[in-house]
Amino acid sequence: MWYYEKKLQYPVRVRECNPTLAKYLIEQYGGADGELSAALRYLNQRYSIPDKVVGLLNDIGTEEFAHLEMIATMIYKLTKDATPEQLKEAGLGDHYVAHDHALFYHDAAGNPWTATYIQGKGDPIADIYEDIAAEEKARATYQWIINMSDDPELNDSLKFLREREIVHSQRFREAAQMLIDEKDKKRFF
Amino acid sequence: MWYYEKKLQYPVRVRECNPTLAKYLIEQYGGADGELSAALRYLNQRYSIPDKVVGLLNDIGTEEFAHLEMIATMIYKLTKDATPEQLKEAGLGDHYVAHDHALFYHDAAGNPWTATYIQGKGDPIADIYEDIAAEEKARATYQWIINMSDDPELNDSLKFLREREIVHSQRFREAAQMLIDEKDKKRFF
Amino acid sequence: MWYYEKKLQYPVRVRECNPTLAKYLIEQYGGADGELSAALRYLNQRYSIPDKVVGLLNDIGTEEFAHLEMIATMIYKLTKDATPEQLKEAGLGDHYVAHDHALFYHDAAGNPWTATYIQGKGDPIADIYEDIAAEEKARATYQWIINMSDDPELNDSLKFLREREIVHSQRFREAAQMLIDEKDKKRFF
Amino acid sequence: MWYYEKKLQYPVRVRECNPTLAKYLIEQYGGADGELSAALRYLNQRYSIPDKVVGLLNDIGTEEFAHLEMIATMIYKLTKDATPEQLKEAGLGDHYVAHDHALFYHDAAGNPWTATYIQGKGDPIADIYEDIAAEEKARATYQWIINMSDDPELNDSLKFLREREIVHSQRFREAAQMLIDEKDKKRFF
Amino acid sequence: MWYYEKKLQYPVRVRECNPTLAKYLIEQYGGADGELSAALRYLNQRYSIPDKVVGLLNDIGTEEFAHLEMIATMIYKLTKDATPEQLKEAGLGDHYVAHDHALFYHDAAGNPWTATYIQGKGDPIADIYEDIAAEEKARATYQWIINMSDDPELNDSLKFLREREIVHSQRFREAAQMLIDEKDKKRFF
Amino acid sequence: MWYYEKKLQYPVRVRECNPTLAKYLIEQYGGADGELSAALRYLNQRYSIPDKVVGLLNDIGTEEFAHLEMIATMIYKLTKDATPEQLKEAGLGDHYVAHDHALFYHDAAGNPWTATYIQGKGDPIADIYEDIAAEEKARATYQWIINMSDDPELNDSLKFLREREIVHSQRFREAAQMLIDEKDKKRFF
């Protein structure tokens, strides 16, 4: 089970109200390769992965919820002072009439999150490659969002998150190699 | 952010391998009114709800993740020793060819979880009634599953969870009344 | 069964061709908390709700179809004279290439309607709370759309519809209380 | 707008409690080619179809709601006395834990209804061919269900409904021909 | 099985980088009535259609993949030199943060392709009417896109594709008539 | 564009009518990690991947369509002689009332195929890891199906297909390494 502490993993600051940027950032909240996908994917795989990898999935899965909270905080800060008219100009008029200033788990185009974005196969090597791919895709998404952003304070947090994805990808690669080595060992003896 | 402690909110025991029961129980893992819906709904609403209610949503949302973990543990225990043939007889053959013994966020009929199950309107009273309805629906689902189960040890945990939904419903009703009273007060002065 | 009479429940007038407003209004046609959701939710619940509440669901469900028709008429009037170029400027270019000037059951962001927006649990109290929540969410959506609209004639109709949601919510609350009282009475004797 | 009269278009009788048959019949309630699809498709197309065809769409669309109500009544009658155990044996255990004895707009496999099953193009000839195809597909579905059923009383109602689809298909073919003839006339002069 | 030859069925040229036009054109890539729908629908129906029609479905299905490739090439050419800022102005900012310059099977509104757009009933006449309707709907979509386009070179290719849909519709009508005639003959003898 | 030759990539034989096995095998037709996902994923990525990898994606994508056709042929052979009653006993009654003996792009649980199963990021390394993961997941699915099958003739074809996934995975790993090496080289100079 989890305990909540009222702090963010890394500070989140935004320069100014910027709903256009919020619109793109929501891709990492409820999009295919966003933080919700990551957290739910890893925590779900814990039950069928070899014991050696459970801790890794647990740690990264829990951290991804902290990332999700950072993204939520960013979106909130970028939009909380926006008028309906400003949301409309930012392409968020459709979000506004459905959700007002509330967040929602959809991607930048408005597609609601679906579990079909993720997978759990029960095959350890397939699952870990799913996870490496997930981290690489999340890294790419952060890059595309940073390319769209001219808010240096927000970018500082986004670069932290992008860096974390690279670290996670590396750790999943090590886990994949360990699983492959073990499988080869079993074949040999 | 959250910290993970390796323990369950309430102990989970099952009498025996019982994939048929697991098939129905998965409704509370990835179904419309299951624990994933609950956790994600409340944590998402935190950003647009009045300050007084944020703590309530945060506490219950975090607890629902602990419930999700209990459900996952139940399903794992009910299925981990099942052969493919037993899964097939339990109506889980379709789950097996897609996921082997891994869990997945779908309902008892196999529909993947979707964010369209939940809502965040930005209107505090609408959001809290969404939450009351959610708890009542989850309570009903636990009842229907208990009706299907003849495992007394599992039922002990399920009754704990059903009871928690009733408590949450009560707390959301109090929050609704508080929000309505405040709104009336504002109108009066 | 139903009989159609060629009139609207309440007159619908719009000041001028205004596809931007139509784009937002479509949230109430095919969106999560729109009139289609309402009508289909209540009529579906009729078969498992206690007899005393069937008439209420039937009446409100039938009325919601009349509201759906009013919304359709509004959208039609707001867009029928719009050129493809005007639809494009209003953010309806994607609607146009798929549907020309035809209506479609999607929300303001273009997501097609899905039955996952609604629920029928078979538990009377859960179902009625689902309905109260639905009315509160629909009320909120009307408010957000009115906030986006500067067409006083359209707003007159939208305010009528918002008012109806408030009345329905009140009637569902009375039904909920009646069901709770009856349940308590049964426990007592 | 519509007026409800408490009677069915055609009487519905079932020989006995038969949840297995109900499971298959639900295909016509919330399935791709079922009565909900039909009703919503035709009523939606009314706003962009030439005036001459509006009445036809209105009449058939309204009738399809009467069919939907007949299907609902059949499913209710086939399942209302079934125990959870009987529902489980009929392959409706997953429906039961989610909905108890309530109906829901999903198909026989449990997929929730989605507006992606239907279309409205704004092009009269495309729309009418969509409608002919819809009627032919509904006719086929009734046939497959009748093939599965050994309840002569239920089959009487199902044959009535299958016959109505054939009549509707014929009327849509006439409308298609009329629209094609008119288009050719315009080209000639 | 299929062999790939590196050429297009018909040449594709675009006058200039035009992401706005690409946004609308993607309706024919991953939209309800687009080329992916067409190809997958016909090839799937091959297994249950009478032998006489298998070749027709095979030919047209294979040709639709060639059309899909033409559409992909058009979208690629219209967007490959666009900056993120230009994509944003064209309403493709949400596509960019999810996919950069990659294509994806979604419609102009961003809805991912789903097999619910198509059908296979096993009833030959129902299936062929599904196909006629599909061709008429695709023809209409090409028309709406041509109406949005002022690129004469692109329009040349689009008109070729629209013309092919008309030819396919005609061939499916002939197949429908043949199937109806055969059915009548069987009834007679 | 593609040319069709009326032969299968590898012969497909089945020992006997076996709709239960067909039900599980359909996971590879329209399931998350099935052949349709594979073919559409690779062919879509061709437009934004570096030139050196286009041929590889084109070859493997085209081959996956040949696999899809093999799977279709297997399902057809396993079900073509099955009565409605046999389909019902095999858990395919829901498929039958919707599709008769026609195939459809859904998974073993009946979920229609959706493009959300696949991804195209525009980032070459992310895309190739998506592809490696896809092949590993497809390999696992073949293994789970083989575990369910006691038809030695069918298993011969399934093992051929499983082997192809392993070869594809290897080729994608080589492509990933090549892309990583090139990226490193660019950083160096």
CSV table of N, CA and C in Angstrom, one decimal, chain A residues 44 47-48 119-123, chain B residues 19 22-24 26-27 29-30 75-76 79-80 82-84 86-112, chain F residues 23-24 27 33 107-111 140-141 144-145 148:
chain,number,residue,atom,x,y,z
A,44,ASN,N,1.0,-3.3,-12.6
A,44,ASN,CA,0.2,-4.4,-13.0
A,44,ASN,C,1.1,-5.6,-13.3
A,47,TYR,N,2.8,-8.9,-10.7
A,47,TYR,CA,2.3,-10.2,-10.2
A,47,TYR,C,2.8,-11.4,-10.9
A,48,SER,N,3.3,-11.2,-12.2
A,48,SER,CA,3.7,-12.3,-13.0
A,48,SER,C,5.2,-12.3,-13.4
A,119,GLN,N,0.3,-3.2,-21.9
A,119,GLN,CA,0.2,-4.7,-22.1
A,119,GLN,C,0.9,-5.4,-20.9
A,120,GLY,N,0.4,-6.5,-20.6
A,120,GLY,CA,1.0,-7.4,-19.6
A,120,GLY,C,0.9,-8.8,-20.2
A,121,LYS,N,2.0,-9.5,-20.6
A,121,LYS,CA,1.9,-10.7,-21.3
A,121,LYS,C,2.2,-11.9,-20.4
A,122,GLY,N,2.8,-11.7,-19.2
A,122,GLY,CA,3.1,-12.9,-18.4
A,122,GLY,C,4.5,-13.5,-18.8
A,123,ASP,N,5.0,-13.1,-20.0
A,123,ASP,CA,6.3,-13.5,-20.5
A,123,ASP,C,7.3,-12.5,-20.0
B,19,PRO,N,-10.0,-20.2,-10.4
B,19,PRO,CA,-10.0,-19.2,-11.5
B,19,PRO,C,-11.4,-18.6,-11.9
B,22,ALA,N,-11.9,-15.8,-9.8
B,22,ALA,CA,-11.0,-14.7,-10.2
B,22,ALA,C,-11.6,-14.0,-11.4
B,23,LYS,N,-12.2,-14.7,-12.3
B,23,LYS,CA,-12.8,-14.1,-13.5
B,23,LYS,C,-13.8,-13.0,-13.1
B,24,TYR,N,-14.6,-13.3,-12.1
B,24,TYR,CA,-15.6,-12.3,-11.7
B,24,TYR,C,-15.0,-11.2,-10.9
B,26,ILE,N,-12.2,-9.9,-11.2
B,26,ILE,CA,-11.5,-8.9,-12.0
B,26,ILE,C,-12.3,-7.7,-12.4
B,27,GLU,N,-13.7,-7.8,-12.2
B,27,GLU,CA,-14.6,-6.7,-12.4
B,27,GLU,C,-14.1,-5.5,-11.5
B,29,TYR,N,-11.1,-5.0,-10.5
B,29,TYR,CA,-9.7,-4.5,-10.9
B,29,TYR,C,-9.8,-3.5,-12.0
B,30,GLY,N,-10.4,-4.0,-13.1
B,30,GLY,CA,-10.4,-3.1,-14.3
B,30,GLY,C,-11.8,-2.8,-14.8
B,75,ILE,N,-6.7,-12.0,-7.0
B,75,ILE,CA,-6.7,-12.6,-8.3
B,75,ILE,C,-5.5,-13.5,-8.6
B,76,TYR,N,-4.4,-12.9,-8.2
B,76,TYR,CA,-3.1,-13.7,-8.3
B,76,TYR,C,-3.2,-15.0,-7.5
B,79,THR,N,-5.4,-17.7,-9.1
B,79,THR,CA,-5.1,-18.2,-10.4
B,79,THR,C,-3.7,-18.7,-10.5
B,80,LYS,N,-2.8,-18.4,-9.6
B,80,LYS,CA,-1.4,-18.7,-9.9
B,80,LYS,C,-1.1,-20.2,-10.1
B,82,ALA,N,-3.2,-22.3,-11.4
B,82,ALA,CA,-4.1,-22.9,-12.4
B,82,ALA,C,-3.4,-23.3,-13.7
B,83,THR,N,-3.7,-24.4,-14.3
B,83,THR,CA,-3.2,-24.8,-15.6
B,83,THR,C,-4.0,-24.1,-16.7
B,84,PRO,N,-3.4,-24.0,-17.9
B,84,PRO,CA,-4.1,-23.4,-19.0
B,84,PRO,C,-5.5,-24.1,-19.1
B,86,GLN,N,-7.4,-25.4,-16.8
B,86,GLN,CA,-8.3,-24.9,-15.7
B,86,GLN,C,-8.7,-23.5,-16.0
B,87,LEU,N,-7.8,-22.7,-16.6
B,87,LEU,CA,-8.2,-21.3,-16.9
B,87,LEU,C,-9.3,-21.4,-18.0
B,88,LYS,N,-9.1,-22.3,-19.0
B,88,LYS,CA,-10.1,-22.4,-20.1
B,88,LYS,C,-11.4,-22.8,-19.5
B,89,GLU,N,-11.5,-23.8,-18.6
B,89,GLU,CA,-12.7,-24.2,-18.0
B,89,GLU,C,-13.4,-23.1,-17.2
B,90,ALA,N,-12.6,-22.2,-16.7
B,90,ALA,CA,-13.2,-21.1,-15.9
B,90,ALA,C,-13.6,-19.9,-16.8
B,91,GLY,N,-13.5,-20.1,-18.1
B,91,GLY,CA,-13.9,-19.0,-19.0
B,91,GLY,C,-12.8,-17.9,-19.1
B,92,LEU,N,-11.5,-18.3,-18.7
B,92,LEU,CA,-10.4,-17.4,-18.8
B,92,LEU,C,-9.4,-17.8,-19.9
B,93,GLY,N,-9.9,-18.7,-20.8
B,93,GLY,CA,-9.0,-19.1,-21.9
B,93,GLY,C,-8.6,-17.9,-22.8
B,94,ASP,N,-9.6,-17.0,-23.0
B,94,ASP,CA,-9.3,-15.8,-23.8
B,94,ASP,C,-8.3,-14.9,-23.1
B,95,HIS,N,-8.4,-14.8,-21.7
B,95,HIS,CA,-7.4,-14.0,-21.0
B,95,HIS,C,-6.0,-14.7,-21.1
B,96,TYR,N,-6.0,-16.0,-21.0
B,96,TYR,CA,-4.7,-16.7,-21.0
B,96,TYR,C,-3.9,-16.5,-22.3
B,97,VAL,N,-4.6,-16.7,-23.4
B,97,VAL,CA,-3.8,-16.5,-24.7
B,97,VAL,C,-3.3,-15.1,-24.9
B,98,ALA,N,-3.9,-14.1,-24.3
B,98,ALA,CA,-3.5,-12.7,-24.4
B,98,ALA,C,-2.5,-12.4,-23.3
B,99,HIS,N,-2.6,-12.9,-22.1
B,99,HIS,CA,-1.9,-12.5,-20.9
B,99,HIS,C,-1.2,-13.6,-20.1
B,100,ASP,N,-1.4,-14.8,-20.5
B,100,ASP,CA,-0.9,-15.9,-19.6
B,100,ASP,C,-1.4,-15.7,-18.2
B,101,HIS,N,-0.6,-15.8,-17.2
B,101,HIS,CA,-1.1,-15.5,-15.8
B,101,HIS,C,-1.0,-14.1,-15.3
B,102,ALA,N,-0.6,-13.2,-16.2
B,102,ALA,CA,-0.5,-11.8,-15.8
B,102,ALA,C,-1.9,-11.2,-15.6
B,103,LEU,N,-2.0,-10.2,-14.8
B,103,LEU,CA,-3.2,-9.5,-14.6
B,103,LEU,C,-3.4,-8.5,-15.8
B,104,PHE,N,-4.6,-8.0,-15.9
B,104,PHE,CA,-4.8,-6.9,-16.8
B,104,PHE,C,-6.0,-6.1,-16.4
B,105,TYR,N,-6.0,-4.8,-16.7
B,105,TYR,CA,-7.1,-3.9,-16.3
B,105,TYR,C,-8.3,-4.0,-17.3
B,106,HIS,N,-9.0,-5.2,-17.2
B,106,HIS,CA,-10.2,-5.3,-17.9
B,106,HIS,C,-11.3,-5.7,-17.0
B,107,ASP,N,-12.5,-5.7,-17.4
B,107,ASP,CA,-13.6,-6.1,-16.5
B,107,ASP,C,-13.9,-7.6,-16.7
B,108,ALA,N,-14.9,-8.1,-16.1
B,108,ALA,CA,-15.1,-9.6,-16.1
B,108,ALA,C,-15.5,-10.1,-17.5
B,109,ALA,N,-16.0,-9.2,-18.4
B,109,ALA,CA,-16.3,-9.6,-19.8
B,109,ALA,C,-15.1,-9.4,-20.7
B,110,GLY,N,-14.0,-8.8,-20.2
B,110,GLY,CA,-12.8,-8.6,-21.0
B,110,GLY,C,-12.6,-7.3,-21.6
B,111,ASN,N,-13.5,-6.3,-21.3
B,111,ASN,CA,-13.4,-5.0,-21.8
B,111,ASN,C,-12.3,-4.2,-21.1
B,112,PRO,N,-11.3,-3.7,-21.8
B,112,PRO,CA,-10.2,-2.9,-21.2
B,112,PRO,C,-10.7,-1.7,-20.5
F,23,LYS,N,-11.5,-20.1,-31.4
F,23,LYS,CA,-11.7,-18.9,-30.5
F,23,LYS,C,-10.4,-18.3,-30.0
F,24,TYR,N,-9.5,-19.2,-29.6
F,24,TYR,CA,-8.2,-18.7,-29.0
F,24,TYR,C,-7.3,-18.1,-30.1
F,27,GLU,N,-7.1,-14.5,-31.4
F,27,GLU,CA,-6.3,-13.5,-30.7
F,27,GLU,C,-5.2,-13.0,-31.6
F,33,ASP,N,-1.7,-8.1,-29.9
F,33,ASP,CA,-0.4,-8.4,-30.4
F,33,ASP,C,-0.4,-9.3,-31.6
F,107,ASP,N,-10.3,-9.8,-30.7
F,107,ASP,CA,-9.4,-10.7,-30.0
F,107,ASP,C,-10.3,-11.9,-29.4
F,108,ALA,N,-9.6,-12.7,-28.6
F,108,ALA,CA,-10.3,-13.9,-28.2
F,108,ALA,C,-11.4,-13.6,-27.2
F,109,ALA,N,-11.4,-12.5,-26.6
F,109,ALA,CA,-12.5,-12.1,-25.7
F,109,ALA,C,-13.6,-11.3,-26.4
F,110,GLY,N,-13.3,-11.0,-27.7
F,110,GLY,CA,-14.4,-10.3,-28.5
F,110,GLY,C,-14.2,-8.8,-28.6
F,111,ASN,N,-13.1,-8.3,-28.1
F,111,ASN,CA,-12.8,-6.8,-28.3
F,111,ASN,C,-12.4,-6.5,-29.7
F,140,ALA,N,5.1,-14.6,-27.5
F,140,ALA,CA,4.5,-15.1,-26.3
F,140,ALA,C,3.1,-15.6,-26.6
F,141,THR,N,2.3,-14.8,-27.4
F,141,THR,CA,0.9,-15.2,-27.7
F,141,THR,C,0.9,-16.5,-28.5
F,144,TRP,N,1.3,-19.2,-25.9
F,144,TRP,CA,0.1,-19.5,-25.1
F,144,TRP,C,-0.9,-20.3,-26.0
F,145,ILE,N,-1.0,-19.9,-27.2
F,145,ILE,CA,-2.0,-20.7,-28.1
F,145,ILE,C,-1.5,-22.1,-28.3
F,148,MET,N,-2.4,-24.3,-25.7
F,148,MET,CA,-3.9,-24.7,-25.6
F,148,MET,C,-4.2,-25.7,-26.7
